[in-house]
XYZ file of C-alpha atoms in Angstrom:
344
model
C 150.379 97.174 55.248
C 149.680 96.796 52.144
C 147.162 99.385 51.120
C 149.803 101.955 52.546
C 147.304 102.779 55.661
C 149.609 103.844 58.507
C 146.634 104.503 60.678
C 147.352 102.672 64.335
C 144.899 100.216 65.109
C 142.351 101.229 68.412
C 142.848 98.528 71.388
C 139.889 96.252 71.941
C 137.519 97.332 74.571
C 136.834 95.172 77.633
C 133.281 95.413 78.015
C 133.341 93.799 81.544
C 136.389 95.918 82.789
C 134.134 98.424 84.657
C 132.343 95.637 86.426
C 134.692 95.791 88.915
C 134.240 99.752 89.702
C 130.369 99.349 90.313
C 129.507 100.400 93.959
C 126.847 98.712 96.352
C 124.418 101.332 95.526
C 124.273 101.824 91.882
C 122.265 99.633 89.311
C 118.971 98.134 89.830
C 117.505 98.938 93.211
C 114.214 96.825 94.340
C 111.654 98.918 95.252
C 110.200 99.161 98.605
C 107.367 96.635 99.231
C 104.003 98.342 99.170
C 100.447 97.561 101.000
C 97.635 96.074 99.528
C 94.571 98.233 99.878
C 92.666 96.275 102.070
C 95.498 96.021 104.543
C 95.323 100.399 104.336
C 91.843 100.710 105.005
C 91.807 98.496 108.153
C 94.511 100.323 109.208
C 93.634 104.070 108.467
C 90.287 103.987 109.898
C 88.369 103.294 113.176
C 84.800 102.717 110.781
C 83.011 99.817 110.709
C 82.112 100.123 107.124
C 85.778 100.641 105.838
C 87.151 97.156 107.895
C 83.605 95.429 106.151
C 85.038 97.009 102.660
C 88.551 95.784 103.626
C 86.952 92.219 104.015
C 87.367 92.459 108.199
C 84.154 91.685 109.596
C 85.140 90.413 112.655
C 86.786 93.631 113.059
C 83.828 95.511 111.940
C 81.476 93.298 114.511
C 84.085 93.998 117.260
C 83.651 97.902 116.307
C 79.633 98.188 116.275
C 79.778 96.060 119.363
C 82.169 98.773 121.260
C 80.794 101.775 119.654
C 76.956 101.187 119.698
C 76.591 98.180 121.554
C 75.346 96.064 118.285
C 74.614 92.698 118.979
C 72.319 91.249 116.661
C 73.903 91.662 113.046
C 71.347 89.542 111.358
C 69.687 92.927 111.020
C 72.547 94.584 109.331
C 73.502 91.971 107.329
C 72.450 93.204 103.832
C 74.163 96.641 104.684
C 77.482 94.947 105.361
C 77.660 92.891 102.264
C 76.911 96.283 100.374
C 80.134 97.640 101.983
C 82.275 94.619 100.819
C 80.878 94.165 97.486
C 80.691 97.961 96.662
C 84.213 98.878 97.446
C 85.374 97.145 94.340
C 85.183 96.948 90.578
C 85.637 93.928 88.789
C 86.998 94.686 84.840
C 87.036 91.372 82.688
C 90.501 90.994 80.743
C 91.707 89.052 77.412
C 90.158 85.575 76.964
C 91.433 82.852 78.882
C 92.661 85.855 81.628
C 91.206 86.237 84.898
C 89.447 90.041 85.935
C 91.116 92.405 87.270
C 90.082 93.327 90.577
C 90.337 97.125 91.194
C 89.644 99.033 94.739
C 87.644 101.950 94.557
C 88.879 105.086 96.808
C 86.923 107.382 98.319
C 89.950 109.802 98.914
C 91.738 110.095 95.808
C 90.164 113.132 94.116
C 93.538 114.869 93.800
C 95.490 111.756 93.056
C 96.405 108.266 94.168
C 96.398 108.791 97.938
C 98.800 105.706 98.541
C 99.231 104.137 102.607
C 96.522 106.894 103.305
C 93.631 105.278 101.369
C 90.137 104.803 102.395
C 87.558 102.962 100.623
C 84.560 103.901 98.580
C 81.449 102.199 99.801
C 78.018 101.587 98.962
C 75.971 103.885 101.366
C 76.340 107.244 101.611
C 74.497 110.491 102.943
C 72.150 110.489 99.841
C 70.867 107.140 100.349
C 69.995 108.111 104.146
C 67.737 110.859 102.648
C 65.890 109.097 100.315
C 65.198 106.506 102.924
C 63.948 109.153 105.368
C 61.787 110.591 102.493
C 60.069 107.573 101.437
C 59.401 107.157 104.911
C 57.715 110.508 104.988
C 55.865 109.283 101.698
C 54.304 106.135 103.528
C 53.784 107.909 107.095
C 51.553 110.882 105.212
C 49.656 108.344 103.252
C 48.485 106.117 106.429
C 51.011 103.533 105.355
C 52.215 103.076 108.850
C 53.932 99.595 108.303
C 55.808 100.047 105.474
C 56.961 103.504 106.936
C 58.404 101.873 109.808
C 59.983 99.511 107.777
C 61.903 102.470 105.557
C 62.945 104.255 108.651
C 63.961 101.309 110.537
C 66.202 100.200 106.861
C 67.955 103.925 107.407
C 68.567 103.011 110.918
C 70.515 100.201 110.036
C 72.120 101.924 107.385
C 73.582 104.739 109.529
C 75.942 103.063 111.363
C 77.850 101.619 107.745
C 77.830 104.974 106.452
C 80.994 107.449 106.185
C 80.615 111.277 106.453
C 82.544 113.340 104.169
C 82.845 116.267 106.847
C 81.465 117.568 110.367
C 77.984 118.762 108.664
C 77.499 115.355 107.211
C 78.218 113.825 110.482
C 75.745 116.244 111.952
C 72.940 115.337 109.731
C 73.329 111.666 110.119
C 72.804 111.831 114.028
C 69.793 114.393 113.149
C 68.448 111.302 110.990
C 69.254 108.609 113.780
C 66.527 111.181 115.655
C 64.006 111.283 113.133
C 63.910 107.277 112.745
C 63.697 106.776 116.396
C 61.044 109.708 116.544
C 58.727 107.878 113.989
C 59.382 104.371 114.718
C 58.070 105.211 118.211
C 55.000 107.181 117.327
C 54.181 104.507 114.507
C 54.472 101.822 117.162
C 52.197 104.028 119.485
C 49.777 104.646 116.614
C 49.302 100.451 116.458
C 48.661 100.376 120.788
C 45.964 102.774 119.884
C 44.206 100.622 117.639
C 44.576 97.862 120.029
C 43.406 99.827 123.093
C 40.805 101.435 121.257
C 37.940 100.117 123.746
C 39.848 101.153 126.942
C 39.040 105.087 127.184
C 41.881 105.639 129.628
C 44.548 103.873 127.697
C 43.470 104.914 124.394
C 43.569 108.971 125.751
C 47.141 108.275 127.112
C 48.531 106.717 124.065
C 46.933 109.831 121.848
C 48.524 112.313 124.303
C 51.924 110.445 124.167
C 51.467 110.407 120.494
C 51.897 114.025 120.445
C 54.929 114.111 122.228
C 57.098 112.274 119.487
C 59.179 114.822 117.342
C 57.645 114.773 114.218
C 57.511 117.081 111.010
C 54.802 119.530 111.428
C 52.004 118.172 109.001
C 52.472 115.091 111.158
C 52.395 116.838 114.123
C 49.023 118.250 113.150
C 47.344 114.929 112.791
C 48.871 113.402 115.647
C 47.133 116.318 117.484
C 43.906 116.661 115.531
C 43.514 112.780 116.524
C 44.631 113.369 120.242
C 42.182 116.312 120.591
C 39.282 114.057 119.015
C 40.102 110.839 121.182
C 40.105 113.244 124.475
C 37.131 115.276 123.297
C 35.176 111.751 122.439
C 36.157 110.355 126.151
C 35.347 113.285 127.967
C 38.495 114.135 128.804
C 38.317 117.955 128.525
C 41.740 119.324 130.349
C 43.804 117.877 128.100
C 41.479 118.044 125.175
C 41.804 122.013 125.685
C 45.657 121.448 125.731
C 45.524 119.644 122.681
C 43.162 122.266 120.643
C 45.514 125.102 121.488
C 48.768 123.325 120.551
C 46.671 122.549 117.016
C 45.665 126.213 116.400
C 49.527 127.509 117.374
C 51.008 125.411 114.496
C 51.910 127.281 111.261
C 49.687 125.241 108.826
C 46.668 126.123 110.658
C 46.725 129.418 109.048
C 45.945 127.969 105.466
C 43.155 127.908 103.675
C 42.678 124.054 103.340
C 43.015 123.662 107.148
C 39.949 126.065 107.987
C 37.389 123.598 108.684
C 40.067 121.869 111.305
C 40.775 125.385 112.638
C 36.888 126.105 113.242
C 36.380 122.139 114.791
C 39.925 122.644 117.054
C 38.163 126.476 118.270
C 34.600 124.630 118.746
C 36.490 122.004 120.862
C 38.413 124.442 122.883
C 35.648 126.708 123.928
C 33.509 123.664 124.761
C 36.459 122.058 126.753
C 37.009 125.424 128.854
C 33.565 125.612 129.833
C 33.602 122.043 131.271
C 37.089 121.990 132.525
C 37.333 118.393 133.960
C 38.460 115.215 132.587
C 36.328 112.329 133.197
C 39.243 110.093 133.729
C 42.396 110.166 135.903
C 45.351 109.682 133.451
C 49.312 108.506 133.541
C 50.020 111.977 131.813
C 50.903 115.300 133.062
C 51.873 117.776 130.016
C 53.487 120.261 132.310
C 56.380 117.889 133.936
C 59.068 117.133 131.582
C 59.222 113.060 130.462
C 60.464 110.866 127.994
C 58.664 108.138 126.540
C 58.807 104.616 127.496
C 59.419 102.573 124.454
C 58.419 99.627 125.409
C 55.400 100.271 127.816
C 54.525 103.644 126.159
C 54.093 105.810 129.609
C 55.949 108.584 130.898
C 59.180 108.268 132.403
C 59.182 111.751 134.570
C 62.441 113.287 135.600
C 64.329 111.668 138.042
C 62.622 108.444 137.474
C 65.289 105.412 136.723
C 65.472 104.124 133.418
C 67.966 102.896 131.183
C 68.765 103.830 127.207
C 70.149 102.361 124.024
C 73.421 104.525 122.930
C 72.635 104.160 119.375
C 68.901 104.746 119.112
C 68.762 106.992 122.326
C 65.163 104.940 123.352
C 64.484 105.156 126.772
C 62.801 102.383 129.157
C 61.334 102.669 132.565
C 63.118 100.940 135.145
C 65.937 98.213 134.617
C 63.790 95.532 133.470
C 65.018 96.005 130.001
C 68.812 96.299 130.555
C 70.755 93.767 128.356
C 67.615 92.905 126.198
C 68.061 93.980 122.330
C 66.338 97.471 121.366
C 62.905 97.591 120.229
C 63.288 100.691 118.527
C 67.036 99.736 116.055
C 66.332 96.176 116.656
C 70.068 95.387 116.917
C 71.689 97.343 119.921
C 71.788 96.136 123.480
C 69.841 98.236 126.058
C 71.963 99.734 129.025
C 75.445 99.464 127.686
C 77.388 102.914 128.116
C 79.392 102.752 124.849
C 80.897 106.267 123.106
C 77.712 105.968 120.643
C 77.653 106.785 116.891
C 80.827 107.157 115.244
C 80.497 108.688 111.665
C 83.985 109.154 110.242
C 86.999 107.551 110.115
């Protein structure tokens, strides 16, 4: 050329030439479609709380009906709404944009669980323990209506609380029994007030009150009341029995109960001297029985009865079959089910 440059020119590059050589499996690949968290939650669990968190109120109620024979869901409404609202958090965006809804998961400690995710719900074991302790405080101070409300609320929360492990599941079932016993005891206490003028019925109710499985400090109060009621109405055989049971309690050895210990000893001595009951009572402490949670009479071994699959409350005969349980207030009596489901 004019400048003496003899270097050959490079051939022009055709940038589109290689397109014909690209195989079908190269280049951009559309990622596999994922599943929304709510869909995973409902598919991964048979626990009603997880279905509620996913927005599946209908499937959750079906599960509760099958598992514990729940029928009146108005009692569970607050806990059910809490499960749904507590499973997500809403993060505000920039001005003019919508909020971002972020699902909360309880099994993401070691990384995102993907399709195996489970929701974080508003109820946990700590919530139940707080309610039980509150009920204890109310019972100890004689606020029986408040105590009953506290135990009833815990009983309504238990079916919608997912246990993290077997220990928590066992504790939840134990709490269910505690709620049943205290609610029954409080209802018997109210019946005792109504039957104060009837020496037979008041003695029978006082006797049944002592067979509720209460904390030792509360059992002491029940036995003291039963001892006084039976002794007052000259039913000395059962009065002696209550005095013996009272003296056997570990708390009776403390100095603060010295006066009560002396009184129980005197009642026992006097009752053993008299050795008779003034009235015929529907109560036999030597025979195994459970308490009828409707009429508050003993159901002795071998007698016909129906039971609530959730609370475990018993009813004499079959009259209460198909009715709502008087203890928990939302399950049907006499329906045989699998019982409480505590985990996924």
